Amino acid sequence: MRADDLKSLFGGKDLTRRHFHKLLASAGIVAASTRSRLASADQKQLEVFTWANYDQKEQYAPYMAKHQQAPSFSILTENDQARAKIRSGYHPDVVTPTENYVPFFVKDDLLAPIDTAKLSNWNQVLKPLRDQNVAAGPNGERYFVPWVWGTNGVVFRKDAAPEYADNPTWNILWDPKLKGKIALRDAPNATIIPAALIAGAKDPYDLTDDELKTVGELLRKQRELVRFYWTTEAEVQQALSSGEIDAAYGWNSTYAGLKERNVPVDYLVPKEGMPIWIDGFSLVKGGTADEQLKYDYLDAVLSAETGAFNISKLYYGSSNEKSFSMVSPEILERLGFDKLDQIMKHGLWAKAVPQATLRKMVALHNRIKSGF
Amino acid sequence: MSATPMSATVRRSRLPLILSLILAFYVLVLYGPVVLLPVFSFNDNIYAVFPLTQFTTKWYQELTGNQAMLFALWASIKIAMASAIIATILGFLVAKAMTRYRVPAKNFFYGIFMLPLILPTIIKGASLLSFFRQYLDVPLSLWTIGAAHVTVTIPFAMLILIARLESFDRSLEEASADLGMNAWETAWRITLPLAMPGIIASLLLCFIVSFDEFMLAFFLSGSQPTLPIYMFGLLRFPESMPMMLALGSCILFFSIIAVTITEMLRLKRSEALL
Amino acid sequence: MTSAKVMARPGGRPTRLARLSDILPPQWRRSDAFISLLLMAPAFLFIAVMLFASVSTLVLVSFRELTDPGAPVAYTLSNYLALFSPEGDIYRALLLRSLWIPLLTTVAVILVAYPFAYILAFHVHRYKAVWLILVTIPFWISYFLRVASWKVILGENGVVNSFLAWLGVIDHPLEFLLYNMGAVVIVLTHSWLVFAILPIYVSLEKIDRSFLEAAKDLGDGSMQVFLRVTLPLSLPGVFSSAILIFVRAAGDYVTPSLFGGISGTMIGNLIVSLFTAEDNAPMAAAVSVFLMLALVIVVCAVALLYWLWKKWRANL
C-alpha cells in the first residue's frame, strides 16, 4: 500500500473509491463524470504546469514548428503547492519544479524518468549541470532536465554599506549597523543556509542537530536586525529602491532589475559560498499526452535560442551553453554571467536536504519567524 | 413612511453637512488604498514609490496586448457571478427555513452550514481536488472552481439573509396566506421583496469573496486560470507589477462608470413612471 | 396515513392532476420539520457532498503517525500530545494570537462600520443602491494589489509618514507602521469592512420606522431611542457579520505573512507550512482540528451570550 500521507489522506485507503461512488450515485454525479472521460480520449493537447512567464511563445518556438496545437499551460505559483496539487490527483504532462524539490516529487512517485538520448539539445547543456543528476533512480534514471538558473547572494545599497564591496561576506546580514534595514527571503533555505555557511557547517545541506542549534542562535541574533521577510522579488526590489532597507538576500536577477533602473546597488557574491537555484522540467507520471509531444517540448525549451531569450528577458541563466554567446556582453556583465566559469566552479549547487533534516529546518524557520 | 409624511419629507430634503463630511471620510477610508493604483499606473517607474517620475500610458498599452490576463479576468467574473447567484439562492432557502420554521436539530444544521468557513482553505483545496480527481474523475476547469466557491459563499449568503429575515414582521406573510395566496405566491410577492436589500447585499458580498479567492482556485484550476492565480503567478516578476496596477485601475474605472450609468437609467425610468 | 391512501382517497374525485406534494401525507406537508428540511436540502447536500470527505479524513489523519512512504499506517495520539508538549509552545502561542488578532479586527471593523451603515440606513435617502455598490467596488480590486498599496501607504517613505513629516509632527519615519500585529489588524480591518457594513445596513434598514417614531413620541431622546430600539434590533446583523469576520480572519495566512513580521504570524501560516514544506500532513491536520475546535468554542460562546441577552431582554 502507498502510505504517502497526503494521498491516503485525501485519496484512497480510508474511504474507498467504490464507497464514494455508491454514495454519490444517488446524487447522479458519477454519470456526468464518465462522459467527460470519453470526450478527452482523442488527440490530447500537451499540458504544461509551469511558472508565469515560463509559458511564452519564444520559449517553445521549435515545438510549434513541428506541431500545430500549442501546449496548454496551467500556472504554478509555488513548489510546495504544486507538489500538493499533483499529489492530490492533478496530472499535467510536464511540470517545472525547482531542483531541490525534485527528490520530494520523486519520493512521492509523481515523476516519470526522462530519456535524454531522445533530446537533440541535451549535449549543449552546460557540463556541470549535465553531470549532476538530482534524485537519480537506482539505475541512474534522470527525472529532471535543468533549464534556467540564478545565484543567491546579497543585494545591498552602495551608499549605505560601501565597505562590503571589497569584503563579500554573508556577515553583512548580521551587521548591527544595518539594524532594521535588512530583508531576508521567507524560505527555510534562504535563512538557514547562509547561517550554516557562516557557522562553518560541514555540509550546509545536511546539518546535524548541533549545527542546527548554532544556526538557530545566529538566526535569533539576526532577527533583531531584520525589517521583513520577503516573498516576492517585486517586494524586495521596491524596498531597496525606496531606501526602506539597505541589504537583502536576493538573486542576481533582483540586482539586475534594480541596476537597470539606476538604483545604487551592488551584488555581493559571498566568499563563504553562493548557493545556486535551478528550475527545470520533469515529466509527470500519469500525464496522458503522446510521448513524442512531451519530448518535443523538452527539446524545444532546451534550445540555445530559448536560453538566449531567458537571459535577456527574464535575467535568468540558461542551461544551454551556446545561449551565452548569443547575448550581448553588456547584458552578461550586468547579470554577473561574464564570469561563467567561476560560477560553475565555485557555485554551491543546491542539493536536496534529507527529509528528516528538512522538517527540522522548516520548523526552525517557523520558530524564528514567529518570535521563538 | 406613510405613517410620518411630514418628518419624512423634511429629512429627505438634505443631508446635514456634518453627515456629508462623515460619509466623505468613509469614502476616503474605503478607497484610500485603491486610489493609489491609478496614480502609480500612470507613473513611469516599475516600483510603486514616491516621488513620481514621469507620466506614461505604456502600462495600459502593455495591458491591451495581454490577452491571457483579460481571459483570466473574464473567467473570474463568470465564476463570481455564478457562485454569487447560486449561493444566494441556496442561502435564501436555508435562511427561510431557519427563520420561519421550527427546524429540528437547528444547531447541527447551522454548524454544517458554517463548516466551509471554519475549515482552513489549504485543507479544503487539497481535499476538494482529490475529491474531484480521484473519486469523480472530472477534469479540472472553471466548473470545479465554481463548485468550490459556492461552498464557501453559502455561509455568507445564509448569515446575511438570516439577519434580514429574522424578526421581520411575520404577520405580512401570514396575512397573505389568509388571503388565499399559496406558498409560492407569498414567497414571490411578499417575502422576496421584503428580503431584497439582503439579497442584493448577499450577491455583492458573495461576488467579492469568489472574485478574490486564491487558494481553492489554485488547487482546482486547470489550464484556465482565474485572475488571482494569474496575478499571483506574475508577482514573481517585478516588471509586470505596473501592468497589474493598470488593470486594477481599469476595473475601478469601469465599475464606477457602469454603476453610475445604470443608476442614471433607473432614475430616468422611475421619473417617467411618476 | 400512508401516501398510497392519500392518492386513492375513497369516494373522492380527483379534480386536478396530483402534484408532487400530494403524494406526501398531509401532516408532513404542514410539518415545520419537513418543510424546513426540504428548504435546507439543496445547500445541505451540496456542502455535505463537497466537504464530507475533507472533514472526516482531516480528523482521521490527525490521529495518524508520521511515517515514511511504504511503511504501514499507524494511529497515535502523539500529534495532539505534541500540541501540549514543551516544544508545542509555538502552536499554542500562535493559536492564541490567531484568536486575539481576529478579535481585535472584528471589534475594529464593527466600530468603524456601524456608524457608516447607520448613516446609510437612516440619513441617506437618494442613490442608496449606488452607495451600496460604491462600498464594494474597492474590493473588486485584487487583494494582491490592495496589499501593494498598503505597503506604499504604511511604508517608511509612504503616504502616512510623508504626510506626518509634512505636518512637522515627526522628523524620523515611523517604523512601527509595518510588520507587526498592528499592521495586520489595520489591513484585515480594511479588508473586512465591507463584510460588516452591508449586513449591518441590511438589518438596520428593516427596522420599522414607526417604532422609532413611537419611542420618540414617548419622550425618549435620540440617544435613548438608539440604545433601546435601534441597536437591539440591528444586533442580528452585527452578530452575523462579527462571526463571519472573526472566523475568516482567524484562518487568514496571507495578510500575516506579508504584514505580520515577527509579532503578527498566525496559525494559518503554520498549517500551510506543515502541510506543504514540512510535509507533515498528520500534524497539519491536528493543528487544523485544534483551530477549528477553538473557533467552534468561541462562536458557541458568543451565540450563548447573544441568546442569554435576548432572553434577558424578553423578560424585562
GROMACS .gro file of N, CA and C in nm, chain A residues 152-269:
model
  354
  152ASN      N    1   2.214   3.293  -0.553
  152ASN     CA    2   2.162   3.352  -0.430
  152ASN      C    3   2.274   3.427  -0.360
  153GLY      N    4   2.258   3.556  -0.346
  153GLY     CA    5   2.362   3.634  -0.278
  153GLY      C    6   2.298   3.747  -0.200
  154VAL      N    7   2.370   3.858  -0.189
  154VAL     CA    8   2.315   3.972  -0.115
  154VAL      C    9   2.314   4.093  -0.206
  155VAL      N   10   2.198   4.158  -0.217
  155VAL     CA   11   2.191   4.286  -0.287
  155VAL      C   12   2.196   4.394  -0.181
  156PHE      N   13   2.287   4.491  -0.196
  156PHE     CA   14   2.294   4.596  -0.094
  156PHE      C   15   2.314   4.732  -0.157
  157ARG      N   16   2.275   4.834  -0.083
  157ARG     CA   17   2.290   4.970  -0.134
  157ARG      C   18   2.432   5.017  -0.111
  158LYS      N   19   2.494   5.062  -0.220
  158LYS     CA   20   2.634   5.106  -0.212
  158LYS      C   21   2.649   5.225  -0.119
  159ASP      N   22   2.543   5.311  -0.116
  159ASP     CA   23   2.555   5.431  -0.032
  159ASP      C   24   2.547   5.397   0.117
  160ALA      N   25   2.491   5.283   0.151
  160ALA     CA   26   2.472   5.252   0.293
  160ALA      C   27   2.585   5.165   0.349
  161ALA      N   28   2.639   5.075   0.270
  161ALA     CA   29   2.740   4.984   0.323
  161ALA      C   30   2.853   4.964   0.221
  162PRO      N   31   2.923   5.074   0.186
  162PRO     CA   32   3.024   5.063   0.079
  162PRO      C   33   3.136   4.966   0.114
  163GLU      N   34   3.163   4.948   0.245
  163GLU     CA   35   3.278   4.866   0.283
  163GLU      C   36   3.265   4.720   0.240
  164TYR      N   37   3.142   4.675   0.212
  164TYR     CA   38   3.126   4.535   0.176
  164TYR      C   39   3.159   4.506   0.030
  165ALA      N   40   3.185   4.613  -0.049
  165ALA     CA   41   3.221   4.591  -0.188
  165ALA      C   42   3.349   4.507  -0.198
  166ASP      N   43   3.445   4.531  -0.104
  166ASP     CA   44   3.570   4.454  -0.107
  166ASP      C   45   3.568   4.337  -0.010
  167ASN      N   46   3.461   4.324   0.063
  167ASN     CA   47   3.457   4.220   0.164
  167ASN      C   48   3.329   4.140   0.151
  168PRO      N   49   3.320   4.063   0.042
  168PRO     CA   50   3.193   3.996   0.017
  168PRO      C   51   3.168   3.881   0.114
  169THR      N   52   3.080   3.904   0.208
  169THR     CA   53   3.053   3.800   0.308
  169THR      C   54   2.906   3.803   0.349
  170TRP      N   55   2.856   3.686   0.387
  170TRP     CA   56   2.718   3.677   0.438
  170TRP      C   57   2.703   3.758   0.566
  171ASN      N   58   2.816   3.790   0.631
  171ASN     CA   59   2.809   3.863   0.757
  171ASN      C   60   2.742   3.999   0.746
  172ILE      N   61   2.731   4.050   0.624
  172ILE     CA   62   2.662   4.178   0.606
  172ILE      C   63   2.520   4.169   0.660
  173LEU      N   64   2.463   4.049   0.655
  173LEU     CA   65   2.326   4.033   0.703
  173LEU      C   66   2.320   4.019   0.855
  174TRP      N   67   2.436   4.028   0.920
  174TRP     CA   68   2.441   4.027   1.067
  174TRP      C   69   2.503   4.156   1.120
  175ASP      N   70   2.522   4.255   1.032
  175ASP     CA   71   2.591   4.378   1.071
  175ASP      C   72   2.496   4.467   1.153
  176PRO      N   73   2.527   4.492   1.282
  176PRO     CA   74   2.437   4.572   1.367
  176PRO      C   75   2.415   4.712   1.310
  177LYS      N   76   2.510   4.759   1.230
  177LYS     CA   77   2.497   4.892   1.170
  177LYS      C   78   2.371   4.900   1.083
  178LEU      N   79   2.329   4.785   1.028
  178LEU     CA   80   2.215   4.785   0.937
  178LEU      C   81   2.085   4.745   1.006
  179LYS      N   82   2.083   4.761   1.137
  179LYS     CA   83   1.963   4.723   1.214
  179LYS      C   84   1.835   4.784   1.154
  180GLY      N   85   1.735   4.700   1.132
  180GLY     CA   86   1.608   4.747   1.076
  180GLY      C   87   1.615   4.775   0.928
  181LYS      N   88   1.728   4.744   0.866
  181LYS     CA   89   1.745   4.776   0.724
  181LYS      C   90   1.776   4.651   0.642
  182ILE      N   91   1.741   4.535   0.698
  182ILE     CA   92   1.775   4.409   0.632
  182ILE      C   93   1.648   4.333   0.599
  183ALA      N   94   1.645   4.272   0.481
  183ALA     CA   95   1.532   4.186   0.445
  183ALA      C   96   1.584   4.049   0.406
  184LEU      N   97   1.514   3.945   0.450
  184LEU     CA   98   1.552   3.808   0.415
  184LEU      C   99   1.440   3.745   0.336
  185ARG      N  100   1.473   3.641   0.262
  185ARG     CA  101   1.368   3.573   0.189
  185ARG      C  102   1.297   3.476   0.283
  186ASP      N  103   1.165   3.472   0.270
  186ASP     CA  104   1.085   3.388   0.359
  186ASP      C  105   1.087   3.243   0.310
  187ALA      N  106   1.199   3.175   0.330
  187ALA     CA  107   1.209   3.035   0.293
  187ALA      C  108   1.316   2.972   0.381
  188PRO      N  109   1.295   2.849   0.428
  188PRO     CA  110   1.391   2.787   0.519
  188PRO      C  111   1.533   2.787   0.464
  189ASN      N  112   1.548   2.752   0.335
  189ASN     CA  113   1.680   2.750   0.275
  189ASN      C  114   1.747   2.887   0.282
  190ALA      N  115   1.667   2.991   0.258
  190ALA     CA  116   1.724   3.124   0.244
  190ALA      C  117   1.770   3.182   0.376
  191THR      N  118   1.712   3.138   0.487
  191THR     CA  119   1.762   3.189   0.615
  191THR      C  120   1.868   3.096   0.672
  192ILE      N  121   1.847   2.967   0.657
  192ILE     CA  122   1.932   2.872   0.729
  192ILE      C  123   2.066   2.846   0.660
  193ILE      N  124   2.065   2.833   0.525
  193ILE     CA  125   2.191   2.801   0.457
  193ILE      C  126   2.298   2.909   0.479
  194PRO      N  127   2.267   3.039   0.462
  194PRO     CA  128   2.371   3.140   0.489
  194PRO      C  129   2.425   3.131   0.631
  195ALA      N  130   2.333   3.111   0.729
  195ALA     CA  131   2.379   3.099   0.867
  195ALA      C  132   2.470   2.978   0.883
  196ALA      N  133   2.434   2.869   0.815
  196ALA     CA  134   2.516   2.748   0.824
  196ALA      C  135   2.653   2.772   0.762
  197LEU      N  136   2.657   2.849   0.653
  197LEU     CA  137   2.785   2.878   0.588
  197LEU      C  138   2.874   2.961   0.680
  198ILE      N  139   2.815   3.058   0.750
  198ILE     CA  140   2.892   3.140   0.843
  198ILE      C  141   2.942   3.056   0.959
  199ALA      N  142   2.854   2.969   1.008
  199ALA     CA  143   2.891   2.886   1.121
  199ALA      C  144   2.994   2.780   1.081
  200GLY      N  145   3.021   2.769   0.951
  200GLY     CA  146   3.120   2.672   0.904
  200GLY      C  147   3.071   2.529   0.912
  201ALA      N  148   2.942   2.510   0.887
  201ALA     CA  149   2.889   2.373   0.892
  201ALA      C  150   2.957   2.287   0.786
  202LYS      N  151   2.966   2.159   0.818
  202LYS     CA  152   3.038   2.068   0.729
  202LYS      C  153   2.964   2.054   0.596
  203ASP      N  154   2.837   2.023   0.603
  203ASP     CA  155   2.756   2.021   0.482
  203ASP      C  156   2.630   2.104   0.507
  204PRO      N  157   2.624   2.224   0.449
  204PRO     CA  158   2.509   2.311   0.479
  204PRO      C  159   2.377   2.249   0.437
  205TYR      N  160   2.381   2.148   0.351
  205TYR     CA  161   2.256   2.086   0.307
  205TYR      C  162   2.220   1.963   0.389
  206ASP      N  163   2.303   1.931   0.487
  206ASP     CA  164   2.267   1.820   0.576
  206ASP      C  165   2.321   1.852   0.715
  207LEU      N  166   2.251   1.940   0.785
  207LEU     CA  167   2.301   1.989   0.913
  207LEU      C  168   2.273   1.889   1.024
  208THR      N  169   2.370   1.878   1.116
  208THR     CA  170   2.348   1.795   1.234
  208THR      C  171   2.266   1.875   1.334
  209ASP      N  172   2.218   1.807   1.437
  209ASP     CA  173   2.136   1.876   1.536
  209ASP      C  174   2.214   1.987   1.606
  210ASP      N  175   2.344   1.960   1.634
  210ASP     CA  176   2.425   2.063   1.698
  210ASP      C  177   2.439   2.184   1.609
  211GLU      N  178   2.465   2.156   1.481
  211GLU     CA  179   2.480   2.268   1.387
  211GLU      C  180   2.351   2.347   1.376
  212LEU      N  181   2.239   2.275   1.375
  212LEU     CA  182   2.110   2.345   1.368
  212LEU      C  183   2.091   2.436   1.489
  213LYS      N  184   2.144   2.391   1.603
  213LYS     CA  185   2.130   2.471   1.724
  213LYS      C  186   2.209   2.602   1.711
  214THR      N  187   2.334   2.588   1.662
  214THR     CA  188   2.417   2.707   1.639
  214THR      C  189   2.348   2.800   1.540
  215VAL      N  190   2.299   2.741   1.433
  215VAL     CA  191   2.230   2.821   1.332
  215VAL      C  192   2.113   2.896   1.394
  216GLY      N  193   2.039   2.825   1.481
  216GLY     CA  194   1.925   2.887   1.548
  216GLY      C  195   1.967   3.010   1.627
  217GLU      N  196   2.079   2.996   1.700
  217GLU     CA  197   2.129   3.111   1.778
  217GLU      C  198   2.161   3.228   1.687
  218LEU      N  199   2.231   3.196   1.576
  218LEU     CA  200   2.268   3.301   1.480
  218LEU      C  201   2.143   3.372   1.426
  219LEU      N  202   2.042   3.291   1.394
  219LEU     CA  203   1.922   3.350   1.335
  219LEU      C  204   1.844   3.434   1.436
  220ARG      N  205   1.851   3.394   1.563
  220ARG     CA  206   1.783   3.474   1.664
  220ARG      C  207   1.850   3.608   1.680
  221LYS      N  208   1.985   3.606   1.670
  221LYS     CA  209   2.058   3.732   1.678
  221LYS      C  210   2.022   3.820   1.557
  222GLN      N  211   2.015   3.753   1.441
  222GLN     CA  212   1.988   3.826   1.318
  222GLN      C  213   1.847   3.885   1.317
  223ARG      N  214   1.755   3.814   1.381
  223ARG     CA  215   1.615   3.855   1.379
  223ARG      C  216   1.596   3.998   1.430
  224GLU      N  217   1.682   4.037   1.527
  224GLU     CA  218   1.672   4.172   1.583
  224GLU      C  219   1.700   4.278   1.477
  225LEU      N  220   1.772   4.240   1.373
  225LEU     CA  221   1.812   4.339   1.272
  225LEU      C  222   1.717   4.341   1.152
  226VAL      N  223   1.632   4.238   1.142
  226VAL     CA  224   1.556   4.219   1.019
  226VAL      C  225   1.431   4.307   1.015
  227ARG      N  226   1.412   4.373   0.902
  227ARG     CA  227   1.290   4.454   0.884
  227ARG      C  228   1.174   4.365   0.841
  228PHE      N  229   1.195   4.283   0.739
  228PHE     CA  230   1.088   4.190   0.700
  228PHE      C  231   1.144   4.071   0.623
  229TYR      N  232   1.061   3.969   0.609
  229TYR     CA  233   1.092   3.851   0.529
  229TYR      C  234   1.014   3.862   0.399
  230TRP      N  235   1.084   3.865   0.286
  230TRP     CA  236   1.012   3.890   0.161
  230TRP      C  237   0.965   3.762   0.094
  231THR      N  238   0.856   3.776   0.018
  231THR     CA  239   0.805   3.661  -0.056
  231THR      C  240   0.813   3.680  -0.206
  232THR      N  241   0.806   3.804  -0.254
  232THR     CA  242   0.820   3.824  -0.399
  232THR      C  243   0.934   3.920  -0.427
  233GLU      N  244   0.993   3.902  -0.545
  233GLU     CA  245   1.106   3.985  -0.584
  233GLU      C  246   1.064   4.132  -0.593
  234ALA      N  247   0.940   4.155  -0.638
  234ALA     CA  248   0.892   4.293  -0.651
  234ALA      C  249   0.900   4.364  -0.516
  235GLU      N  250   0.861   4.291  -0.412
  235GLU     CA  251   0.858   4.347  -0.277
  235GLU      C  252   0.997   4.395  -0.233
  236VAL      N  253   1.097   4.308  -0.254
  236VAL     CA  254   1.230   4.342  -0.204
  236VAL      C  255   1.294   4.448  -0.293
  237GLN      N  256   1.268   4.443  -0.423
  237GLN     CA  257   1.323   4.546  -0.512
  237GLN      C  258   1.266   4.683  -0.474
  238GLN      N  259   1.136   4.684  -0.449
  238GLN     CA  260   1.071   4.809  -0.412
  238GLN      C  261   1.133   4.868  -0.286
  239ALA      N  262   1.154   4.782  -0.186
  239ALA     CA  263   1.207   4.831  -0.059
  239ALA      C  264   1.350   4.880  -0.074
  240LEU      N  265   1.430   4.812  -0.159
  240LEU     CA  266   1.567   4.857  -0.181
  240LEU      C  267   1.568   4.989  -0.258
  241SER      N  268   1.475   5.002  -0.353
  241SER     CA  269   1.480   5.123  -0.434
  241SER      C  270   1.426   5.243  -0.357
  242SER      N  271   1.336   5.220  -0.260
  242SER     CA  272   1.286   5.334  -0.184
  242SER      C  273   1.378   5.366  -0.066
  243GLY      N  274   1.476   5.281  -0.041
  243GLY     CA  275   1.567   5.304   0.071
  243GLY      C  276   1.512   5.255   0.204
  244GLU      N  277   1.401   5.181   0.200
  244GLU     CA  278   1.347   5.129   0.324
  244GLU      C  279   1.442   5.027   0.386
  245ILE      N  280   1.510   4.951   0.300
  245ILE     CA  281   1.613   4.861   0.350
  245ILE      C  282   1.743   4.885   0.274
  246ASP      N  283   1.853   4.839   0.333
  246ASP     CA  284   1.984   4.861   0.271
  246ASP      C  285   2.048   4.733   0.221
  247ALA      N  286   2.008   4.620   0.274
  247ALA     CA  287   2.069   4.494   0.230
  247ALA      C  288   1.965   4.384   0.234
  248ALA      N  289   1.971   4.294   0.137
  248ALA     CA  290   1.871   4.187   0.133
  248ALA      C  291   1.929   4.064   0.068
  249TYR      N  292   1.884   3.951   0.119
  249TYR     CA  293   1.908   3.826   0.049
  249TYR      C  294   1.840   3.838  -0.086
  250GLY      N  295   1.912   3.811  -0.195
  250GLY     CA  296   1.849   3.830  -0.325
  250GLY      C  297   1.917   3.750  -0.433
  251TRP      N  298   1.853   3.747  -0.549
  251TRP     CA  299   1.906   3.676  -0.664
  251TRP      C  300   1.981   3.773  -0.755
  252ASN      N  301   2.058   3.718  -0.847
  252ASN     CA  302   2.126   3.808  -0.940
  252ASN      C  303   2.025   3.883  -1.027
  253SER      N  304   1.907   3.820  -1.048
  253SER     CA  305   1.805   3.891  -1.126
  253SER      C  306   1.748   4.010  -1.047
  254THR      N  307   1.744   3.997  -0.914
  254THR     CA  308   1.699   4.109  -0.831
  254THR      C  309   1.792   4.228  -0.853
  255TYR      N  310   1.920   4.197  -0.848
  255TYR     CA  311   2.020   4.300  -0.867
  255TYR      C  312   2.010   4.362  -1.006
  256ALA      N  313   1.998   4.276  -1.108
  256ALA     CA  314   1.996   4.326  -1.245
  256ALA      C  315   1.876   4.418  -1.268
  257GLY      N  316   1.761   4.382  -1.211
  257GLY     CA  317   1.643   4.465  -1.227
  257GLY      C  318   1.662   4.603  -1.167
  258LEU      N  319   1.723   4.608  -1.048
  258LEU     CA  320   1.745   4.737  -0.982
  258LEU      C  321   1.848   4.820  -1.056
  259LYS      N  322   1.953   4.751  -1.101
  259LYS     CA  323   2.062   4.818  -1.172
  259LYS      C  324   2.007   4.886  -1.297
  260GLU      N  325   1.920   4.816  -1.366
  260GLU     CA  326   1.866   4.870  -1.490
  260GLU      C  327   1.791   5.000  -1.463
  261ARG      N  328   1.737   5.015  -1.342
  261ARG     CA  329   1.663   5.136  -1.309
  261ARG      C  330   1.748   5.232  -1.227
  262ASN      N  331   1.880   5.216  -1.237
  262ASN     CA  332   1.975   5.311  -1.178
  262ASN      C  333   1.962   5.327  -1.027
  263VAL      N  334   1.921   5.223  -0.958
  263VAL     CA  335   1.926   5.226  -0.812
  263VAL      C  336   2.069   5.191  -0.772
  264PRO      N  337   2.131   5.270  -0.680
  264PRO     CA  338   2.272   5.247  -0.647
  264PRO      C  339   2.292   5.121  -0.564
  265VAL      N  340   2.285   5.005  -0.629
  265VAL     CA  341   2.303   4.881  -0.554
  265VAL      C  342   2.421   4.803  -0.609
  266ASP      N  343   2.470   4.713  -0.526
  266ASP     CA  344   2.576   4.623  -0.568
  266ASP      C  345   2.534   4.481  -0.533
  267TYR      N  346   2.598   4.385  -0.599
  267TYR     CA  347   2.564   4.246  -0.572
  267TYR      C  348   2.684   4.178  -0.511
  268LEU      N  349   2.662   4.113  -0.401
  268LEU     CA  350   2.771   4.055  -0.326
  268LEU      C  351   2.771   3.904  -0.346
  269VAL      N  352   2.884   3.853  -0.394
  269VAL     CA  353   2.898   3.709  -0.412
  269VAL      C  354   2.974   3.656  -0.290
   0.00000   0.00000   0.00000
